[in-house]
Short mmCIF file of C-alpha atoms in Angstrom, two decimals:
data_model
loop_
_atom_site.label_atom_id
_atom_site.label_comp_id
_atom_site.label_asym_id
_atom_site.label_seq_id
_atom_site.Cartn_x
_atom_site.Cartn_y
_atom_site.Cartn_z
CA MET A 1 15.56 18.50 53.89
CA ARG A 2 14.79 14.81 54.08
CA LYS A 3 11.04 13.99 54.18
CA SER A 4 9.56 12.07 57.09
CA LYS A 5 8.07 8.59 56.60
CA ARG A 6 4.56 9.99 57.08
CA GLN A 7 5.16 12.63 54.35
CA GLN A 8 6.54 9.96 52.01
CA LYS A 9 3.54 7.71 52.69
CA ASN A 10 1.02 10.53 52.09
CA GLU A 11 2.81 11.52 48.89
CA SER A 12 2.81 7.90 47.61
CA THR A 13 -0.89 7.52 48.47
CA GLY A 14 -1.68 10.71 46.60
CA GLN A 15 0.25 9.55 43.53
CA LEU A 16 -1.52 6.18 43.65
CA ASN A 17 -4.94 7.88 43.77
CA LEU A 18 -3.96 10.11 40.86
CA PHE A 19 -2.90 7.01 38.89
CA ARG A 20 -6.20 5.29 39.66
CA ASP A 21 -8.19 8.36 38.59
CA HIS A 22 -6.14 8.57 35.38
CA GLU A 23 -6.62 4.85 34.74
CA ALA A 24 -10.40 5.20 35.09
CA LYS A 25 -10.41 7.97 32.48
CA LEU A 26 -8.25 6.17 29.91
CA PRO A 27 -10.00 5.34 26.60
CA SER A 28 -10.65 1.72 25.76
CA GLU A 29 -7.90 1.75 23.09
CA SER A 30 -5.24 2.17 25.79
CA PRO A 31 -3.02 -0.91 25.63
CA ASP A 32 -2.48 -1.19 29.36
CA VAL A 33 -5.98 -1.26 30.73
CA GLY A 34 -8.12 -4.34 31.14
CA ASN A 35 -11.87 -4.37 31.69
CA ARG A 36 -14.32 -6.43 33.65
CA SER A 37 -15.91 -8.02 30.58
CA GLY A 38 -12.45 -9.10 29.39
CA MET A 39 -11.73 -10.74 32.75
CA MET A 40 -15.13 -12.44 32.73
CA SER A 41 -14.53 -13.75 29.22
CA ARG A 42 -11.28 -15.28 30.40
CA VAL A 43 -13.09 -17.08 33.21
CA GLU A 44 -15.68 -18.29 30.72
CA LEU A 45 -12.91 -19.38 28.37
CA LEU A 46 -11.24 -21.47 31.09
CA SER A 47 -14.60 -23.07 31.86
CA LEU A 48 -15.20 -23.86 28.18
CA LEU A 49 -11.72 -25.36 27.84
CA GLU A 50 -12.30 -27.50 30.93
CA ASP A 51 -15.53 -28.84 29.41
CA GLN A 52 -13.70 -29.36 26.14
CA ARG A 53 -11.00 -31.43 27.85
CA ALA A 54 -13.70 -33.71 29.26
CA GLN A 55 -15.41 -34.06 25.87
CA THR A 56 -12.15 -34.88 24.09
CA GLU A 57 -10.96 -37.51 26.56
CA ASN A 58 -11.23 -40.23 23.90
CA ILE A 59 -11.39 -38.15 20.72
CA LEU A 60 -8.85 -40.34 18.92
CA GLU A 61 -11.56 -43.00 18.51
CA ARG A 62 -13.69 -40.45 16.65
CA ILE A 63 -10.71 -39.38 14.54
CA VAL A 64 -10.04 -42.94 13.30
CA ASP A 65 -13.73 -43.68 12.78
CA TYR A 66 -14.36 -45.04 9.27
CA GLY A 67 -16.80 -42.25 8.38
CA ASN A 68 -14.41 -39.52 9.51
CA LEU A 69 -11.50 -41.06 7.58
CA MET A 70 -13.62 -41.31 4.42
CA LYS A 71 -14.64 -37.67 4.76
CA SER A 72 -10.97 -36.81 5.22
CA TYR A 73 -10.07 -38.80 2.10
CA GLN A 74 -12.64 -36.87 0.04
CA GLN A 75 -11.14 -33.56 1.19
CA VAL A 76 -7.56 -34.66 0.50
CA ARG A 77 -8.57 -35.80 -2.98
CA LYS A 78 -10.36 -32.48 -3.59
CA ASN A 79 -7.32 -30.47 -2.48
CA GLY A 80 -4.97 -32.49 -4.68
CA GLY A 81 -1.34 -31.45 -4.47
CA SER A 82 2.06 -33.04 -4.96
CA SER A 83 3.37 -36.25 -3.46
CA GLY A 84 5.54 -36.26 -0.34
CA VAL A 85 8.76 -38.07 0.48
CA ASP A 86 7.22 -41.51 -0.19
CA LYS A 87 6.20 -40.47 -3.77
CA MET A 88 2.62 -41.68 -3.27
CA GLU A 89 0.21 -39.61 -5.38
CA VAL A 90 -3.29 -38.55 -4.27
CA SER A 91 -4.71 -40.79 -7.00
CA GLU A 92 -3.13 -43.83 -5.28
CA LEU A 93 -4.60 -43.10 -1.85
CA GLN A 94 -7.96 -44.78 -2.44
CA GLY A 95 -6.34 -48.08 -3.40
CA TRP A 96 -3.98 -47.90 -0.43
CA LEU A 97 -6.84 -47.16 1.97
CA SER A 98 -8.97 -50.05 0.75
CA LYS A 99 -6.15 -52.43 1.70
CA HIS A 100 -4.70 -50.81 4.82
CA ILE A 101 -7.45 -48.84 6.58
CA LYS A 102 -7.77 -51.37 9.42
CA ARG A 103 -4.04 -51.31 10.02
CA LEU A 104 -4.01 -47.50 9.91
CA GLN A 105 -6.76 -47.32 12.54
CA GLU A 106 -4.97 -49.79 14.78
CA GLU A 107 -1.61 -48.04 14.47
CA LEU A 108 -3.14 -44.69 15.38
CA LEU A 109 -5.01 -46.07 18.40
CA THR A 110 -1.99 -47.98 19.72
CA GLU A 111 0.42 -45.11 18.97
CA GLN A 112 2.42 -47.22 16.53
CA TYR A 113 1.82 -44.88 13.56
CA GLU A 114 5.04 -43.37 12.22
CA VAL A 115 4.90 -39.81 10.93
CA SER A 116 6.98 -39.24 7.77
CA PRO A 117 9.27 -36.25 7.19
CA VAL A 118 7.84 -33.40 5.12
CA LEU A 119 9.27 -32.46 1.76
CA ARG A 120 10.51 -28.86 1.77
CA VAL A 121 9.66 -26.72 -1.25
CA ARG A 122 10.69 -23.09 -1.65
CA ILE A 123 8.22 -20.77 -3.39
CA PRO A 124 9.50 -17.40 -4.71
CA LYS A 125 7.87 -14.32 -3.16
CA PRO A 126 7.29 -11.04 -5.02
CA ASN A 127 9.91 -9.25 -2.87
CA GLY A 128 12.62 -11.68 -4.01
CA ASP A 129 12.55 -13.75 -0.83
CA THR A 130 11.21 -17.33 -0.66
CA ARG A 131 8.37 -18.93 1.27
CA GLU A 132 9.03 -22.40 2.63
CA LEU A 133 6.28 -24.97 2.20
CA GLY A 134 6.32 -28.41 3.77
CA ILE A 135 4.55 -31.13 1.79
CA PRO A 136 3.49 -34.05 4.02
CA THR A 137 2.91 -37.47 2.53
CA VAL A 138 -0.60 -38.20 1.29
CA LYS A 139 -1.14 -40.57 4.25
CA ASP A 140 -0.10 -37.89 6.73
CA ARG A 141 -2.37 -35.38 5.03
CA LEU A 142 -5.23 -37.85 5.46
CA VAL A 143 -4.56 -38.22 9.20
CA GLN A 144 -4.04 -34.48 9.70
CA GLN A 145 -7.31 -33.72 7.93
CA ALA A 146 -9.10 -36.30 10.09
CA ILE A 147 -7.71 -34.61 13.23
CA HIS A 148 -8.70 -31.18 11.93
CA GLN A 149 -12.29 -32.28 11.27
CA GLN A 150 -12.77 -33.42 14.86
CA LEU A 151 -10.84 -30.68 16.68
CA SER A 152 -11.95 -27.65 14.70
CA PRO A 153 -15.58 -27.53 15.96
CA PHE A 154 -14.38 -27.38 19.57
CA TYR A 155 -12.03 -24.46 18.96
CA GLU A 156 -14.44 -22.58 16.72
CA SER A 157 -16.59 -21.98 19.81
CA VAL A 158 -13.77 -20.14 21.60
CA PHE A 159 -12.02 -18.35 18.72
CA SER A 160 -12.37 -14.57 18.46
CA GLU A 161 -15.00 -12.89 16.30
CA ASN A 162 -12.16 -10.74 14.96
CA SER A 163 -10.33 -13.75 13.48
CA TYR A 164 -11.18 -14.51 9.84
CA GLY A 165 -8.46 -16.72 8.37
CA PHE A 166 -8.83 -20.49 7.77
CA ARG A 167 -12.20 -20.69 9.51
CA PRO A 168 -15.47 -22.16 8.20
CA GLY A 169 -17.97 -19.53 7.15
CA ARG A 170 -15.38 -16.74 7.34
CA SER A 171 -13.43 -15.01 4.61
CA ALA A 172 -11.04 -12.23 3.71
CA HIS A 173 -13.99 -10.22 2.38
CA GLN A 174 -15.62 -10.25 5.82
CA ALA A 175 -12.37 -9.01 7.36
CA ILE A 176 -12.22 -6.14 4.85
CA GLU A 177 -15.84 -5.18 5.47
CA GLN A 178 -15.29 -5.12 9.25
CA ALA A 179 -12.10 -3.06 8.84
CA VAL A 180 -14.05 -0.52 6.76
CA LYS A 181 -16.55 -0.12 9.62
CA TYR A 182 -13.74 0.52 12.11
CA ILE A 183 -12.20 3.15 9.83
CA GLN A 184 -15.53 4.87 9.16
CA SER A 185 -16.09 5.16 12.93
CA GLY A 186 -12.98 7.34 13.16
CA ASN A 187 -10.22 4.77 13.66
CA GLU A 188 -8.20 5.82 10.62
CA TRP A 189 -4.75 4.93 11.98
CA VAL A 190 -3.58 1.36 11.59
CA VAL A 191 -1.12 -0.60 13.70
CA ASP A 192 0.14 -2.96 11.01
CA LEU A 193 1.73 -6.03 12.63
CA ASP A 194 4.03 -8.28 10.65
CA LEU A 195 5.17 -11.49 12.36
CA GLU A 196 8.58 -12.54 11.10
CA LYS A 197 8.44 -16.04 9.55
CA PHE A 198 5.48 -16.85 11.79
CA PHE A 199 4.95 -20.46 10.72
CA ASP A 200 8.65 -21.20 11.20
CA LYS A 201 8.86 -19.59 14.65
CA ILE A 202 5.92 -21.19 16.49
CA ASN A 203 7.16 -22.43 19.85
CA HIS A 204 6.29 -26.13 20.19
CA ASP A 205 6.19 -26.16 23.99
CA ARG A 206 3.82 -23.19 24.19
CA LEU A 207 1.58 -24.66 21.50
CA MET A 208 1.40 -28.04 23.24
CA GLN A 209 0.67 -26.29 26.52
CA ARG A 210 -2.25 -24.47 24.89
CA LEU A 211 -3.51 -27.69 23.33
CA SER A 212 -3.32 -29.60 26.61
CA LYS A 213 -5.76 -27.11 28.18
CA GLY A 214 -8.49 -28.06 25.72
CA VAL A 215 -7.62 -31.60 24.57
CA GLY A 216 -8.04 -34.43 27.06
CA ASP A 217 -6.76 -37.30 24.92
CA LYS A 218 -3.04 -37.57 25.60
CA ARG A 219 -2.60 -39.98 22.68
CA LEU A 220 -3.74 -37.25 20.32
CA LEU A 221 -1.44 -34.72 21.96
CA ARG A 222 1.53 -37.04 21.42
CA LEU A 223 0.50 -37.58 17.79
CA ILE A 224 0.30 -33.82 17.16
CA ARG A 225 3.70 -33.33 18.78
CA SER A 226 5.14 -35.99 16.48
CA TYR A 227 3.82 -33.98 13.51
CA LEU A 228 5.41 -30.81 14.88
CA ARG A 229 8.76 -32.54 15.34
CA ALA A 230 8.71 -34.43 12.02
CA GLY A 231 11.92 -33.97 10.07
CA VAL A 232 12.26 -31.89 6.90
CA LEU A 233 13.72 -33.41 3.75
CA GLU A 234 15.40 -31.14 1.19
CA ASP A 235 17.80 -32.17 -1.57
CA GLY A 236 18.10 -35.63 -0.01
CA LEU A 237 19.18 -34.27 3.40
CA SER A 238 16.98 -34.64 6.50
CA GLU A 239 16.80 -31.88 9.10
CA GLN A 240 15.17 -32.06 12.54
CA ARG A 241 12.68 -29.32 13.33
CA THR A 242 12.61 -27.79 16.83
CA ALA A 243 10.15 -24.96 16.15
CA GLY A 244 7.42 -24.02 13.70
CA THR A 245 4.68 -25.86 11.87
CA PRO A 246 5.26 -26.22 8.12
CA GLN A 247 2.81 -24.52 5.77
CA GLY A 248 1.21 -27.10 3.53
CA GLY A 249 -0.38 -29.56 5.95
CA PRO A 250 -4.15 -29.54 6.70
CA LEU A 251 -3.49 -29.19 10.43
CA SER A 252 -1.22 -26.11 10.23
CA PRO A 253 -3.98 -23.49 9.80
CA LEU A 254 -5.84 -24.72 12.89
CA LEU A 255 -2.66 -24.84 14.97
CA SER A 256 -1.69 -21.32 13.86
CA ASN A 257 -5.11 -20.00 14.90
CA ILE A 258 -4.76 -21.71 18.29
CA VAL A 259 -1.40 -19.97 18.79
CA LEU A 260 -2.66 -16.54 17.71
CA ASP A 261 -5.94 -16.84 19.61
CA GLU A 262 -3.90 -15.86 22.64
CA LEU A 263 -3.07 -12.59 20.87
CA ASP A 264 -6.75 -12.12 19.97
CA LYS A 265 -7.80 -12.58 23.58
CA GLU A 266 -5.21 -10.05 24.75
CA LEU A 267 -6.35 -7.48 22.19
CA GLU A 268 -9.96 -8.02 23.24
CA ARG A 269 -9.04 -7.69 26.91
CA ARG A 270 -7.50 -4.32 26.13
CA GLY A 271 -10.58 -3.22 24.20
CA HIS A 272 -8.91 -2.84 20.80
CA LYS A 273 -10.63 -2.82 17.43
CA PHE A 274 -8.76 -5.24 15.19
CA CYS A 275 -8.99 -7.72 12.33
CA ARG A 276 -6.76 -10.74 11.99
CA TYR A 277 -6.45 -13.06 9.00
CA ALA A 278 -3.94 -15.82 9.81
CA ASP A 279 -0.73 -13.96 10.77
CA ASP A 280 -1.87 -10.69 9.13
CA CYS A 281 -3.20 -8.48 11.94
CA ASN A 282 -4.29 -4.81 11.82
CA ILE A 283 -5.34 -2.80 14.88
CA TYR A 284 -7.41 0.37 14.31
CA VAL A 285 -6.93 3.42 16.53
CA LYS A 286 -7.82 7.12 16.43
CA SER A 287 -4.37 8.72 16.35
CA ARG A 288 -0.77 8.04 15.43
CA LYS A 289 0.29 8.58 19.05
CA ALA A 290 -2.15 5.96 20.30
CA GLY A 291 -0.97 3.62 17.56
CA GLU A 292 2.67 3.97 18.51
CA ARG A 293 1.82 3.22 22.14
CA VAL A 294 -0.17 0.14 21.10
CA LEU A 295 2.59 -1.07 18.78
CA ARG A 296 5.21 -0.92 21.54
CA SER A 297 3.01 -2.69 24.05
CA ILE A 298 1.73 -5.42 21.72
CA THR A 299 5.22 -6.05 20.34
CA ARG A 300 6.40 -6.63 23.89
CA PHE A 301 3.50 -9.04 24.52
CA ILE A 302 4.10 -11.00 21.30
CA GLU A 303 7.83 -11.40 21.86
CA GLU A 304 7.88 -11.98 25.61
CA LYS A 305 4.63 -13.93 26.07
CA LEU A 306 4.07 -15.71 22.74
CA LYS A 307 7.80 -16.16 21.98
CA LEU A 308 7.29 -14.92 18.42
CA LYS A 309 9.24 -12.26 16.53
CA VAL A 310 7.77 -8.99 15.22
CA ASN A 311 9.35 -7.75 11.99
CA ARG A 312 10.13 -4.15 12.93
CA ASP A 313 11.04 -3.19 9.37
CA LYS A 314 7.60 -4.09 8.04
CA SER A 315 5.46 -3.34 11.10
CA GLY A 316 4.45 0.24 11.86
CA VAL A 317 1.74 2.82 12.44
CA ARG A 318 0.31 4.19 9.21
CA HIS A 319 -2.75 6.01 7.96
CA CYS A 320 -5.31 3.62 6.49
CA SER A 321 -4.82 5.10 3.00
CA ASP A 322 -1.14 4.11 3.15
CA THR A 323 -1.76 0.57 4.42
CA ARG A 324 -2.30 -2.64 2.49
CA PHE A 325 -4.55 -5.26 4.11
CA LEU A 326 -5.26 -8.54 2.33
CA GLY A 327 -4.46 -6.93 -1.01
CA TYR A 328 -6.78 -3.94 -0.51
CA THR A 329 -6.23 -0.32 0.54
CA LEU A 330 -9.04 1.17 2.63
CA LEU A 331 -9.93 4.87 2.53
CA PRO A 332 -11.36 7.09 5.31
CA ASP A 333 -14.67 7.68 3.50
CA GLY A 334 -15.42 3.97 3.26
CA GLY A 335 -13.81 3.61 -0.14
CA ILE A 336 -12.09 0.34 -1.02
CA ARG A 337 -9.50 0.07 -3.75
CA VAL A 338 -7.09 -2.54 -5.01
CA SER A 339 -3.66 -1.87 -3.53
CA ASP A 340 -0.80 -0.78 -5.78
CA LYS A 341 1.17 -3.91 -4.93
CA SER A 342 -1.74 -6.15 -5.97
CA ILE A 343 -1.84 -4.39 -9.34
CA VAL A 344 1.90 -4.93 -9.78
CA ARG A 345 1.55 -8.64 -8.98
CA LEU A 346 -1.29 -9.05 -11.48
CA LYS A 347 0.75 -7.37 -14.22
CA ASP A 348 3.70 -9.66 -13.47
CA LYS A 349 1.46 -12.71 -13.93
CA ILE A 350 0.06 -11.34 -17.19
CA ARG A 351 3.56 -10.60 -18.52
CA GLU A 352 4.52 -14.19 -17.82
CA ILE A 353 1.48 -15.58 -19.67
CA THR A 354 1.84 -13.24 -22.67
CA ARG A 355 5.58 -13.67 -23.22
CA ARG A 356 5.94 -13.51 -26.99
CA ASN A 357 8.48 -16.35 -27.13
CA ARG A 358 6.25 -18.91 -25.36
CA GLY A 359 5.25 -20.62 -28.55
CA VAL A 360 1.76 -21.70 -27.41
CA LYS A 361 -1.52 -21.21 -29.24
CA PHE A 362 -3.32 -17.88 -28.95
CA GLU A 363 -6.41 -19.70 -27.65
CA THR A 364 -4.31 -21.23 -24.86
CA VAL A 365 -3.00 -17.81 -23.83
CA ILE A 366 -6.54 -16.43 -23.64
CA ARG A 367 -7.70 -19.44 -21.61
CA GLU A 368 -4.86 -18.97 -19.11
CA LEU A 369 -5.55 -15.24 -18.90
CA ASN A 370 -9.23 -15.88 -18.24
CA GLN A 371 -8.39 -18.06 -15.26
CA ILE A 372 -6.33 -15.21 -13.78
CA ILE A 373 -8.91 -12.53 -14.66
CA ILE A 374 -11.85 -14.47 -13.19
CA GLY A 375 -10.04 -15.38 -9.96
CA TRP A 376 -8.59 -11.89 -9.51
CA SER A 377 -11.88 -10.08 -10.15
CA ASN A 378 -13.77 -12.42 -7.81
CA TYR A 379 -11.33 -11.72 -4.99
CA PHE A 380 -11.19 -7.95 -5.53
CA ARG A 381 -14.91 -7.49 -6.19
CA LEU A 382 -15.24 -5.29 -3.08
CA ALA A 383 -13.25 -2.50 -4.74
CA ASN A 384 -15.38 0.61 -5.33
CA ARG A 385 -12.70 3.25 -6.02
CA TRP A 386 -10.11 3.83 -8.75
CA LEU A 387 -12.00 1.56 -11.17
CA SER A 388 -10.38 3.54 -13.99
CA THR A 389 -7.20 1.65 -13.07
CA ILE A 390 -9.06 -1.60 -13.84
CA ARG A 391 -10.18 -0.19 -17.18
CA ASP A 392 -6.58 0.75 -18.01
CA LEU A 393 -5.52 -2.79 -17.10
CA ASP A 394 -8.01 -4.14 -19.64
CA SER A 395 -6.48 -1.96 -22.36
CA TRP A 396 -2.98 -3.04 -21.38
CA ILE A 397 -3.93 -6.74 -21.49
CA ARG A 398 -5.42 -6.35 -24.97
CA ARG A 399 -2.29 -4.57 -26.17
CA LYS A 400 -0.11 -7.39 -24.82
CA LEU A 401 -2.31 -9.87 -26.69
CA ARG A 402 -2.07 -7.87 -29.93
CA CYS A 403 1.72 -8.05 -29.66
CA TYR A 404 1.52 -11.80 -29.08
CA ARG A 405 -0.80 -12.41 -32.04
CA LEU A 406 1.26 -10.26 -34.42
CA LYS A 407 4.45 -12.02 -33.34
CA GLN A 408 2.77 -15.34 -34.19
CA CYS A 409 2.37 -14.13 -37.77
CA GLY A 410 6.11 -13.71 -38.01
CA ARG A 411 6.91 -12.22 -41.41
CA ARG A 412 5.67 -8.85 -42.66
CA TYR A 413 3.60 -10.29 -45.47
CA THR A 414 1.86 -12.72 -43.09
CA ILE A 415 1.00 -9.83 -40.75
CA TYR A 416 -0.34 -7.86 -43.72
CA LYS A 417 -2.56 -10.78 -44.82
CA PHE A 418 -3.78 -11.25 -41.21
CA LEU A 419 -4.86 -7.59 -40.95
CA VAL A 420 -6.59 -7.71 -44.30
CA SER A 421 -8.45 -10.84 -43.14
CA LEU A 422 -9.75 -8.70 -40.27
CA ASN A 423 -11.35 -6.35 -42.85
CA GLN A 424 -8.72 -3.63 -42.55
CA PRO A 425 -7.90 -1.43 -45.58
CA VAL A 426 -5.05 -2.71 -47.75
CA GLY A 427 -3.08 0.55 -47.56
CA LYS A 428 -3.29 0.88 -43.78
CA SER A 429 -2.47 -2.79 -43.31
CA TRP A 430 0.64 -2.45 -45.45
CA ASN A 431 1.71 0.73 -43.62
CA VAL A 432 1.61 -1.14 -40.33
CA VAL A 433 4.29 -3.61 -41.39
CA MET A 434 6.40 -1.14 -43.35
CA TYR A 435 6.66 1.77 -40.90
CA SER A 436 6.44 0.24 -37.40
CA GLN A 437 9.44 -0.21 -35.13
CA GLY A 438 8.87 -3.22 -32.91
CA TRP A 439 5.82 -5.18 -31.80
CA TRP A 440 4.82 -2.80 -29.00
CA GLN A 441 4.64 0.20 -31.35
CA MET A 442 2.88 -1.89 -33.99
CA SER A 443 0.20 -2.90 -31.49
CA ILE A 444 -1.25 0.65 -31.28
CA LYS A 445 -1.55 1.27 -35.01
CA VAL A 446 -5.08 2.09 -36.13
CA ALA A 447 -5.43 -0.94 -38.38
CA VAL A 448 -4.26 -3.25 -35.61
CA CYS A 449 -6.59 -1.72 -32.97
CA HIS A 450 -9.57 -1.71 -35.33
CA GLY A 451 -8.89 -5.24 -36.55
CA MET A 452 -8.31 -6.68 -33.08
CA SER A 453 -10.96 -4.53 -31.42
CA ASN A 454 -12.69 -5.03 -28.09
CA ILE A 455 -15.51 -6.85 -29.89
CA TRP A 456 -12.98 -9.11 -31.63
CA PHE A 457 -11.40 -10.04 -28.28
CA THR A 458 -14.85 -10.80 -26.86
CA GLN A 459 -15.45 -13.11 -29.83
CA GLN A 460 -12.14 -14.85 -28.98
CA GLY A 461 -13.52 -15.50 -25.49
CA LEU A 462 -11.40 -12.98 -23.54
CA GLN A 463 -12.92 -11.89 -20.23
CA SER A 464 -12.97 -8.19 -19.37
CA LEU A 465 -11.78 -7.15 -15.92
CA HIS A 466 -13.68 -3.87 -16.03
CA ASN A 467 -16.94 -5.49 -17.14
CA ARG A 468 -16.70 -8.07 -14.37
CA PHE A 469 -16.33 -5.30 -11.79
CA LEU A 470 -19.45 -3.57 -13.15
CA VAL A 471 -21.65 -6.66 -12.83
#
């Protein structure tokens, strides 16, 4: 029997009340529920941006100020890097500035400055793919850095506390430490978001719309747009860019944070616990089911609202112990270990340095290894689990070096004399060269290990990974 209109209305009202009651009971990690504090923060954000627009009405004058340009020059010189399409080196910038700084200031203020194309360089990635870098000219890097120095303080006041990448006073280590706290509080499941070719997919119109809300100087907005639309030069051919901001320019990190701040604000509005470092974002939830719900909802927001693409093959919901974040793997008990992939990458670098056919001095190999060891141990100093893996790496590095040093000796008799010079018994030294099959097997012989011992490597200046982790 067909229901009357009154029955239908009562039934709809009852369903609506049930929905409201259910909504009130939903946990804060639900992806579809806002909260009053989130709405208030949005109002406050709009107010801050309105004030910012007023304060940046004539910001281009501050950007071209002599003091700001000199500070920018110092940073560009410190960063170094290759030349762009005009072949001007960083070392030539000071001389160019001393002659043309007045003209540069005038061209920027009168909007006569011409942005040069960026030089495209492809960097191999560990997975066999390539990462595209865009190298601006030294002059463009100077101007971009000057813009960054003046704009960054305004946006730092509105950026999320959960954003850690390319920000002053923030680091990857802080992101890891915060993620550990989330996991220890019971949020062991991770929504691991991977944005497909993020820097290449940034929508110019949306970015300029976001910038126009907080930047009042339209001259600066037009200058930034000209940087976004600058052509790309590769193999002598120029290509116009309609989307993306090339990695390699000083302004790109700030622009990427401005784009993804919209994602941060949405995650905060929904009450999520998350950490974002550049385009690497992890959301921490209490169950796989909650994570799958969040992943679907946030993917929809990113693709429909931000006009970016989520890589579905790499994104997913995983337990924290199966997830890699900024090179680390985080464990439920608060443990932090170096991820397996980070170990593989380190070993690949060491193999490249210790190739036995390189033909460089042993001292040079050790110096190059030390640079890797010091940088790697400084970055992964938060690791407090699986340190035996680090100790094994030390042993493996020394064995690779023994192979290299023995190969340098060349002939059997030269190897024999080298081992004897290291105070090894004559008989054992001779047995090494007579009964070993290949350099790798030779490197674990007793005479070789005793002659080129841990103490001997320390005397040669080799740094120890394991010892640096124990400091």
